[in-house]
Coordinates of C-alpha atoms in Angstrom, one line a residue:
M1 CA 113.1 269.3 8.3
K2 CA 115.4 271.7 6.1
D3 CA 116.2 269.0 3.8
M4 CA 112.5 267.9 3.2
I5 CA 111.3 268.0 -0.7
L6 CA 108.4 269.1 -1.2
P7 CA 105.7 266.9 -3.4
H8 CA 106.6 266.6 -6.9
N9 CA 106.7 264.4 -9.9
L10 CA 109.5 265.5 -12.7
D11 CA 108.5 262.2 -15.0
S12 CA 104.6 263.7 -15.1
E13 CA 106.1 267.2 -16.1
R14 CA 108.2 265.8 -18.9
I15 CA 105.3 263.7 -20.0
V16 CA 102.7 266.7 -19.9
I17 CA 105.3 268.8 -22.1
G18 CA 106.3 265.9 -24.2
S19 CA 102.8 265.1 -25.1
V20 CA 101.8 268.8 -26.0
L21 CA 104.5 268.8 -28.3
S22 CA 103.5 265.5 -29.9
D23 CA 99.8 265.6 -30.0
I24 CA 97.8 268.7 -31.3
N25 CA 94.9 267.7 -29.4
A26 CA 96.6 267.2 -25.9
W27 CA 96.7 271.2 -25.3
A28 CA 92.8 271.5 -25.4
E29 CA 92.7 268.6 -22.8
I30 CA 95.4 269.6 -20.2
S31 CA 95.6 273.5 -20.3
P32 CA 92.0 273.9 -17.9
V33 CA 94.0 271.7 -15.8
V34 CA 97.4 272.9 -15.5
A35 CA 99.3 276.2 -15.5
P36 CA 102.9 277.1 -15.6
E37 CA 103.2 277.8 -11.9
M38 CA 102.3 274.3 -10.9
F39 CA 105.6 272.8 -12.4
Y40 CA 107.9 272.5 -9.6
D41 CA 111.1 272.1 -12.2
P42 CA 112.1 275.9 -13.3
F43 CA 113.1 274.7 -16.8
H44 CA 109.7 273.1 -16.9
R45 CA 108.0 275.9 -15.7
E46 CA 110.0 278.1 -18.3
L47 CA 109.0 275.9 -21.2
F48 CA 105.1 275.6 -20.3
E49 CA 105.2 279.3 -20.1
N50 CA 106.3 279.5 -23.6
I51 CA 103.9 276.5 -24.7
T52 CA 101.1 278.9 -23.0
E53 CA 101.9 281.9 -24.6
L54 CA 102.3 280.4 -28.3
N55 CA 99.0 278.8 -27.9
R56 CA 97.5 282.4 -26.7
K57 CA 98.6 283.7 -29.8
G58 CA 96.9 280.8 -31.9
K59 CA 100.3 279.0 -32.5
A60 CA 100.8 275.1 -32.1
A61 CA 103.8 274.6 -30.0
D62 CA 106.4 272.0 -31.5
L63 CA 110.0 271.1 -31.0
V64 CA 111.1 273.8 -33.6
I65 CA 109.6 276.7 -32.4
L66 CA 110.6 276.3 -28.8
S67 CA 114.1 275.8 -30.1
E68 CA 114.5 278.9 -31.6
K69 CA 113.9 280.5 -28.2
Y70 CA 116.8 278.6 -26.8
A71 CA 119.2 279.5 -29.9
G72 CA 122.9 279.2 -28.6
N73 CA 122.1 277.4 -25.3
S74 CA 123.1 273.9 -26.0
E75 CA 122.3 272.5 -22.6
K76 CA 118.6 273.8 -22.7
I77 CA 118.2 272.6 -26.2
I78 CA 119.2 268.9 -25.4
K79 CA 117.1 269.2 -22.2
L80 CA 114.0 270.1 -24.8
A81 CA 115.0 267.1 -27.3
D82 CA 114.9 264.6 -24.5
I83 CA 111.5 266.0 -23.0
S84 CA 109.9 266.0 -26.5
G85 CA 110.0 262.3 -26.8
M86 CA 108.5 261.5 -23.5
F87 CA 104.7 261.1 -24.7
S88 CA 102.0 259.3 -22.8
V89 CA 98.3 258.2 -24.1
D90 CA 98.0 259.0 -20.2
Y91 CA 98.8 262.7 -20.1
Y92 CA 95.8 263.8 -18.8
D93 CA 96.4 261.9 -15.7
H94 CA 99.7 263.2 -15.4
A95 CA 98.2 266.8 -15.7
L96 CA 96.2 265.9 -12.8
N97 CA 99.2 264.7 -10.8
I98 CA 100.9 267.8 -11.5
Q99 CA 97.8 269.5 -10.1
E100 CA 97.6 267.6 -7.0
K101 CA 101.4 267.9 -6.2
F102 CA 101.1 271.6 -6.9
V103 CA 98.0 271.8 -4.2
R104 CA 100.2 270.1 -1.7
R105 CA 103.0 272.4 -1.9
K106 CA 100.5 275.4 -1.5
L107 CA 99.0 273.9 1.6
W108 CA 102.4 273.3 3.1
M109 CA 103.2 276.8 2.3
I110 CA 99.9 277.8 3.8
G111 CA 100.8 275.9 6.9
Q112 CA 104.3 277.5 7.2
Q113 CA 103.1 281.1 7.1
L114 CA 100.1 280.1 9.6
T115 CA 102.9 278.9 12.1
T116 CA 104.6 282.1 11.8
D117 CA 101.6 284.2 12.1
V118 CA 100.2 282.9 15.2
F119 CA 103.3 284.4 16.9
L120 CA 102.4 287.9 15.5
P121 CA 100.2 290.5 17.1
K122 CA 97.3 289.9 14.7
E123 CA 93.9 289.6 15.5
T124 CA 92.6 286.0 15.4
D125 CA 89.9 286.7 13.0
D126 CA 92.2 288.4 10.8
L127 CA 93.9 285.2 10.7
L128 CA 91.1 282.9 10.3
Y129 CA 89.8 285.2 7.3
S130 CA 93.3 285.1 5.8
L131 CA 93.6 281.3 5.9
Q132 CA 89.9 281.0 4.4
D133 CA 91.2 283.0 1.4
E134 CA 94.1 281.1 1.2
L135 CA 92.4 277.8 1.0
T136 CA 89.6 279.1 -1.2
T137 CA 92.3 279.9 -4.1
V138 CA 93.6 276.5 -3.2
T139 CA 90.1 275.0 -3.7
Q140 CA 89.5 277.2 -6.8
T141 CA 92.7 275.7 -8.5
V142 CA 91.0 272.4 -8.4
A143 CA 87.7 273.2 -9.0
S144 CA 88.6 274.7 -12.2
T145 CA 88.5 271.3 -13.7
E146 CA 84.8 271.1 -13.6
I147 CA 84.2 271.8 -17.4
S148 CA 81.0 270.7 -18.7
T149 CA 79.9 270.2 -22.5
L150 CA 77.1 271.7 -24.5
K151 CA 75.5 268.3 -24.9
E152 CA 75.5 268.4 -20.7
A153 CA 74.0 272.0 -20.7
I154 CA 71.4 271.2 -23.0
K155 CA 70.7 268.0 -20.6
G156 CA 70.3 271.2 -18.2
V157 CA 67.7 272.7 -20.4
Y158 CA 65.5 269.9 -20.6
K159 CA 65.6 269.3 -17.1
Q160 CA 64.3 273.0 -16.5
I161 CA 61.4 272.4 -19.0
E162 CA 60.1 269.3 -17.7
T163 CA 60.0 271.3 -14.4
N164 CA 58.1 273.9 -16.1
L165 CA 55.7 271.7 -17.6
Q166 CA 55.0 270.0 -14.2
G167 CA 53.6 273.2 -13.0
N168 CA 56.6 274.2 -10.7
T169 CA 57.0 277.5 -12.1
I170 CA 59.1 278.7 -8.9
T171 CA 62.3 277.0 -9.6
G172 CA 64.4 279.2 -7.4
T173 CA 63.3 280.9 -3.8
D174 CA 60.1 282.2 -3.7
T175 CA 60.2 286.0 -3.5
G176 CA 57.0 286.5 -1.8
F177 CA 55.8 288.3 -5.1
A178 CA 54.0 286.6 -8.0
Q179 CA 54.9 289.2 -10.6
I180 CA 58.5 288.7 -9.9
N181 CA 58.3 284.9 -9.3
K182 CA 56.4 284.6 -12.9
A183 CA 59.1 286.3 -14.6
S184 CA 62.1 284.9 -12.9
G185 CA 61.2 281.7 -11.2
G186 CA 62.3 283.1 -8.2
L187 CA 65.7 284.3 -6.6
Q188 CA 68.3 282.0 -8.9
K189 CA 71.1 280.9 -7.6
S190 CA 74.3 282.1 -9.0
D191 CA 72.6 285.5 -9.4
L192 CA 73.5 289.0 -8.0
I193 CA 70.4 291.0 -7.3
V194 CA 70.6 294.8 -6.6
I195 CA 67.7 296.5 -4.7
A196 CA 68.5 300.1 -5.0
G197 CA 66.4 303.3 -3.7
E198 CA 67.3 306.6 -2.3
T199 CA 67.0 307.0 1.5
S200 CA 64.1 305.9 3.4
Q201 CA 62.3 304.2 0.3
G202 CA 62.4 300.7 1.8
K203 CA 65.5 299.0 0.4
T204 CA 66.1 296.8 3.8
S205 CA 62.5 296.3 4.2
L206 CA 61.7 295.0 0.5
A207 CA 64.6 292.8 1.3
L208 CA 63.7 291.2 4.5
S209 CA 60.0 290.9 3.1
M210 CA 61.6 288.5 0.5
I211 CA 63.8 286.9 3.2
D212 CA 60.7 286.3 5.4
T213 CA 59.1 284.4 2.8
A214 CA 62.3 282.5 1.9
I215 CA 63.3 281.4 5.7
K216 CA 59.5 280.4 6.1
Q217 CA 60.3 277.4 3.5
G218 CA 63.4 276.5 4.9
V219 CA 65.4 278.4 2.9
P220 CA 68.7 279.3 4.8
V221 CA 69.8 282.9 4.5
A222 CA 72.5 285.1 5.7
F223 CA 72.0 288.7 6.4
Y224 CA 74.7 291.3 7.0
S225 CA 73.9 294.9 8.0
M226 CA 76.2 297.7 8.1
E227 CA 73.6 300.1 9.7
M228 CA 71.5 297.8 12.0
K229 CA 72.2 295.1 14.5
A230 CA 70.9 291.8 14.6
T231 CA 68.1 292.6 17.4
Q232 CA 66.8 295.4 15.2
L233 CA 66.4 293.3 12.2
A234 CA 65.1 290.2 14.2
A235 CA 62.2 293.1 15.8
R236 CA 61.7 294.2 12.0
L237 CA 60.7 290.5 11.2
L238 CA 58.7 290.5 14.2
S239 CA 56.4 293.3 13.5
M240 CA 56.2 291.9 9.8
N241 CA 54.8 288.6 11.7
T242 CA 52.6 290.3 14.2
G243 CA 51.7 293.8 13.1
I244 CA 53.5 295.4 15.8
P245 CA 55.5 298.6 15.0
A246 CA 59.2 297.4 15.5
N247 CA 59.9 300.8 17.4
Q248 CA 57.3 299.8 20.0
I249 CA 58.7 296.2 20.2
L250 CA 62.1 297.5 20.9
Y251 CA 61.3 300.9 23.0
S252 CA 57.9 300.7 24.4
Q253 CA 56.3 298.9 27.3
L254 CA 53.9 296.5 25.5
D255 CA 50.4 295.8 27.0
P256 CA 49.4 292.6 27.6
D257 CA 47.6 292.0 24.4
Y258 CA 50.5 293.1 22.5
L259 CA 52.8 290.7 24.4
R260 CA 50.3 287.8 23.7
T261 CA 50.6 288.7 19.9
L262 CA 54.3 288.9 20.3
D263 CA 54.5 285.9 22.0
E264 CA 52.9 284.1 19.1
G265 CA 54.6 285.9 16.5
V266 CA 57.9 284.5 17.9
N267 CA 56.7 281.0 18.2
R268 CA 56.0 281.1 14.3
I269 CA 59.4 282.2 13.5
H270 CA 61.9 281.3 16.2
D271 CA 63.5 278.4 14.5
L272 CA 63.8 279.8 11.2
P273 CA 67.0 279.6 9.2
I274 CA 68.7 283.1 9.1
Y275 CA 72.2 283.6 10.2
F276 CA 73.5 287.1 11.1
D277 CA 77.1 287.7 11.6
E278 CA 77.8 291.3 12.9
S279 CA 81.3 290.7 13.4
S280 CA 82.1 290.7 9.5
T281 CA 80.1 293.9 8.7
S282 CA 81.6 296.8 6.7
N283 CA 84.7 294.9 5.5
I284 CA 83.9 293.2 2.2
D285 CA 86.9 290.7 2.6
K286 CA 85.4 289.4 5.9
I287 CA 81.8 289.2 4.5
I288 CA 82.5 287.1 1.7
A289 CA 84.8 284.9 4.1
S290 CA 81.9 284.8 6.3
I291 CA 79.2 283.6 3.3
R292 CA 82.1 281.1 2.6
S293 CA 81.9 279.6 5.9
L294 CA 78.1 279.9 6.3
K295 CA 77.7 278.3 3.3
H296 CA 80.0 275.0 4.4
K297 CA 78.3 275.1 8.0
Y298 CA 74.4 275.9 7.2
D299 CA 74.6 275.4 3.3
I300 CA 72.7 278.9 2.8
T301 CA 70.9 279.5 0.0
G302 CA 71.3 283.1 -0.4
A303 CA 73.1 286.3 1.1
V304 CA 72.1 289.7 1.6
I305 CA 74.1 292.6 2.0
D306 CA 72.8 296.3 3.1
Y307 CA 74.2 297.9 1.9
L308 CA 77.1 298.9 -0.8
Q309 CA 78.4 302.0 -0.4
I310 CA 79.0 301.7 3.3
L311 CA 81.5 298.7 2.5
N312 CA 85.3 299.1 3.4
V313 CA 86.8 297.6 -0.1
N314 CA 90.6 297.7 1.3
Q315 CA 91.2 299.5 -2.1
R316 CA 93.0 303.0 -0.9
S317 CA 94.2 303.5 -4.4
A318 CA 91.1 303.1 -6.6
N319 CA 88.1 306.0 -6.6
K320 CA 84.6 305.1 -5.3
E321 CA 83.4 304.1 -8.6
Q322 CA 86.3 301.4 -9.4
A323 CA 85.7 300.2 -6.1
M324 CA 82.0 299.5 -6.0
G325 CA 82.4 298.2 -9.3
E326 CA 84.8 295.8 -8.1
V327 CA 82.5 294.9 -4.9
A328 CA 79.9 293.9 -7.5
R329 CA 82.3 291.7 -9.4
R330 CA 83.5 290.1 -6.4
L331 CA 80.0 289.4 -5.0
K332 CA 78.9 288.1 -8.7
N333 CA 81.8 285.8 -8.9
L334 CA 80.8 284.5 -5.1
A335 CA 77.5 283.8 -6.2
K336 CA 78.1 281.8 -9.1
E337 CA 81.2 279.9 -7.3
L338 CA 78.6 278.9 -4.3
D339 CA 75.7 278.3 -6.2
I340 CA 74.0 281.0 -4.0
W341 CA 71.8 284.1 -4.9
I342 CA 73.1 287.4 -3.3
I343 CA 71.0 290.7 -3.0
A344 CA 73.2 293.6 -2.7
L345 CA 71.3 297.1 -1.3
S346 CA 72.5 300.2 -3.0
Q347 CA 71.8 303.9 -2.8
L348 CA 70.5 306.5 -5.5
N349 CA 71.8 309.6 -6.1
R350 CA 69.1 312.1 -5.1
N351 CA 67.1 313.8 -7.6
D352 CA 64.3 316.1 -6.1
Q353 CA 62.8 317.6 -9.5
N354 CA 62.6 313.7 -10.9
P355 CA 63.0 311.2 -7.8
V356 CA 61.6 308.2 -10.1
P357 CA 64.6 305.9 -9.9
N358 CA 66.7 304.9 -13.1
L359 CA 69.9 303.0 -13.7
N360 CA 72.0 306.0 -14.5
R361 CA 71.5 307.1 -10.6
L362 CA 73.1 304.0 -9.1
R363 CA 75.4 305.9 -6.5
D364 CA 79.2 305.7 -7.3
S365 CA 79.1 303.2 -10.0
G366 CA 77.5 302.2 -13.2
Q367 CA 79.4 299.3 -12.9
I368 CA 77.3 297.9 -10.1
G369 CA 74.1 297.5 -12.9
E370 CA 76.7 296.1 -15.5
A371 CA 77.7 293.3 -12.7
A372 CA 74.2 292.7 -11.5
D373 CA 71.9 289.9 -13.2
I374 CA 68.7 291.9 -11.8
V375 CA 68.5 295.7 -10.5
C376 CA 65.3 296.1 -8.9
F377 CA 64.0 299.8 -7.7
V378 CA 62.0 300.7 -5.1
Y379 CA 59.9 303.8 -5.4
R380 CA 57.6 305.4 -2.8
P381 CA 56.0 308.9 -4.5
E382 CA 54.0 309.6 -1.3
I383 CA 57.0 310.4 0.5
Y384 CA 57.9 313.2 -2.2
N385 CA 54.3 314.1 -2.4
K386 CA 54.3 313.2 -6.3
F387 CA 52.3 310.7 -8.4
Y388 CA 53.5 307.5 -10.1
P389 CA 54.6 307.5 -13.5
A390 CA 52.5 306.3 -16.4
P391 CA 51.3 303.6 -16.9
F392 CA 50.6 303.8 -13.1
S393 CA 49.7 307.8 -12.6
S394 CA 46.0 306.8 -11.9
Y395 CA 47.0 304.7 -8.7
S396 CA 46.9 305.9 -5.3
T397 CA 50.3 306.5 -3.7
K398 CA 49.2 306.1 -0.1
G399 CA 50.5 302.9 1.4
T400 CA 52.0 301.6 -1.7
A401 CA 55.4 301.5 -3.6
M402 CA 56.2 300.8 -7.0
I403 CA 58.7 298.0 -7.4
D404 CA 60.7 298.4 -11.0
V405 CA 63.0 295.5 -12.4
A406 CA 65.1 298.0 -14.6
K407 CA 67.5 295.0 -15.4
G408 CA 66.6 291.7 -15.6
R409 CA 69.2 289.5 -17.3
N410 CA 67.2 286.3 -18.8
I411 CA 63.9 287.8 -17.3
G412 CA 63.1 291.0 -19.0
L413 CA 62.0 294.4 -17.4
L414 CA 58.9 294.4 -15.3
K415 CA 57.2 297.1 -13.0
F416 CA 54.4 296.8 -10.7
I417 CA 52.7 298.5 -7.6
C418 CA 52.7 296.9 -4.4
G419 CA 51.4 297.4 -0.7
F420 CA 53.4 299.2 1.8
D421 CA 52.7 299.1 5.4
A422 CA 54.8 301.9 7.2
K423 CA 54.0 300.7 10.5
T424 CA 55.5 297.4 10.1
T425 CA 57.8 298.3 7.1
H426 CA 56.3 295.2 5.2
F427 CA 55.9 295.0 1.3
T428 CA 52.8 293.2 0.2
E429 CA 51.6 292.1 -2.7
L430 CA 48.1 294.0 -4.1
G431 CA 46.6 291.4 -6.8
D432 CA 44.0 293.6 -7.7
L433 CA 46.7 296.1 -9.1
P434 CA 48.6 295.4 -12.9
E435 CA 51.9 294.6 -13.7
Y436 CA 53.5 296.2 -16.8
A437 CA 56.4 293.9 -18.5
E438 CA 58.3 296.4 -20.8
E439 CA 60.5 294.4 -22.7
T440 CA 61.5 290.3 -23.2
P441 CA 64.6 288.9 -21.4
F442 CA 67.7 289.9 -22.6

């Protein structure tokens, strides 16, 4: 075993380097596929690092320029001269071969590490999550070859236009709110949606109201809560579908009529595709690993994380603002990578004099707003004994709430009034009230 030679192909490495030195177009084709660390031979790795650095500076690598780096080292200059003559029209296939051998070496290293870790006093869950992260890194190395051209992207635009012409205005996941669906086409894959508000404004309830609509259409969703158990979230969904307050469902002796109503509600939502992973909560690394797992096992379309400021981000040296910004960026990247939407709930800093939400009040980090595609505020002025801001100042605050899309990448800004049933914590549409579109998409 100790004499085992790991997978590699030195000829492919020489051909790729030689082709880059001989053909000015070769670099553009192979650079998305291979990186310096993928080369097995140390001298080849060093050469490709130099070639990469030259191209980053806008300079084409050639034999003369590289030779200057090895002035006085005749052995390396001779090796370089030999490699420069190894050109092949199939250099792209050789680049893929280098990548494949690199992946196999990485898998071997992961396996070797795992055989050591299983005998250490580590939690099994930690071993599994660590393995998932390692495998994800390897997978991303291969996935980096998935490049599309402008021509292919335009085809996608026309496909979307055709869908719109057929009257299918909801191209994503139905939110249950016509105003949002009209502006955005629903919850779109690859989007990070932040729902923000002060304490007790209904962030979780708004997310659950959207999820209730989604899962009833067969859209599989994962839900992660740092504050509520799965049974409490299930009780809230039952409350929305039966009209029975969640606290009575959980903590009261229901009379026969309520029990019948509850049973009917259970039958309606019993088999809907929502998944809770309570073992992953509070740790962002575990949540991300869990989302990957549920995407693989159940092909989830979206995930909800409630809420950002409670997360353990494993960054002791970073301050809270930097940590929250990093979490938001990781969630955005995950949504794009897995082609799902992610809803992340966020607290707002309190402002008793003017509680109307705005982007400057996102707690701990303005970077959360920067990473998000959509930032949606929930505002219930009834709690503060205040009125709605213009243009809704004349509308009753009793049993209502304002939804304010304060950032909408590609969809613009939007405000509208909806209903809120405090007993069942359910947000609903109020069709007779106007919406207020502030800006065009940006």
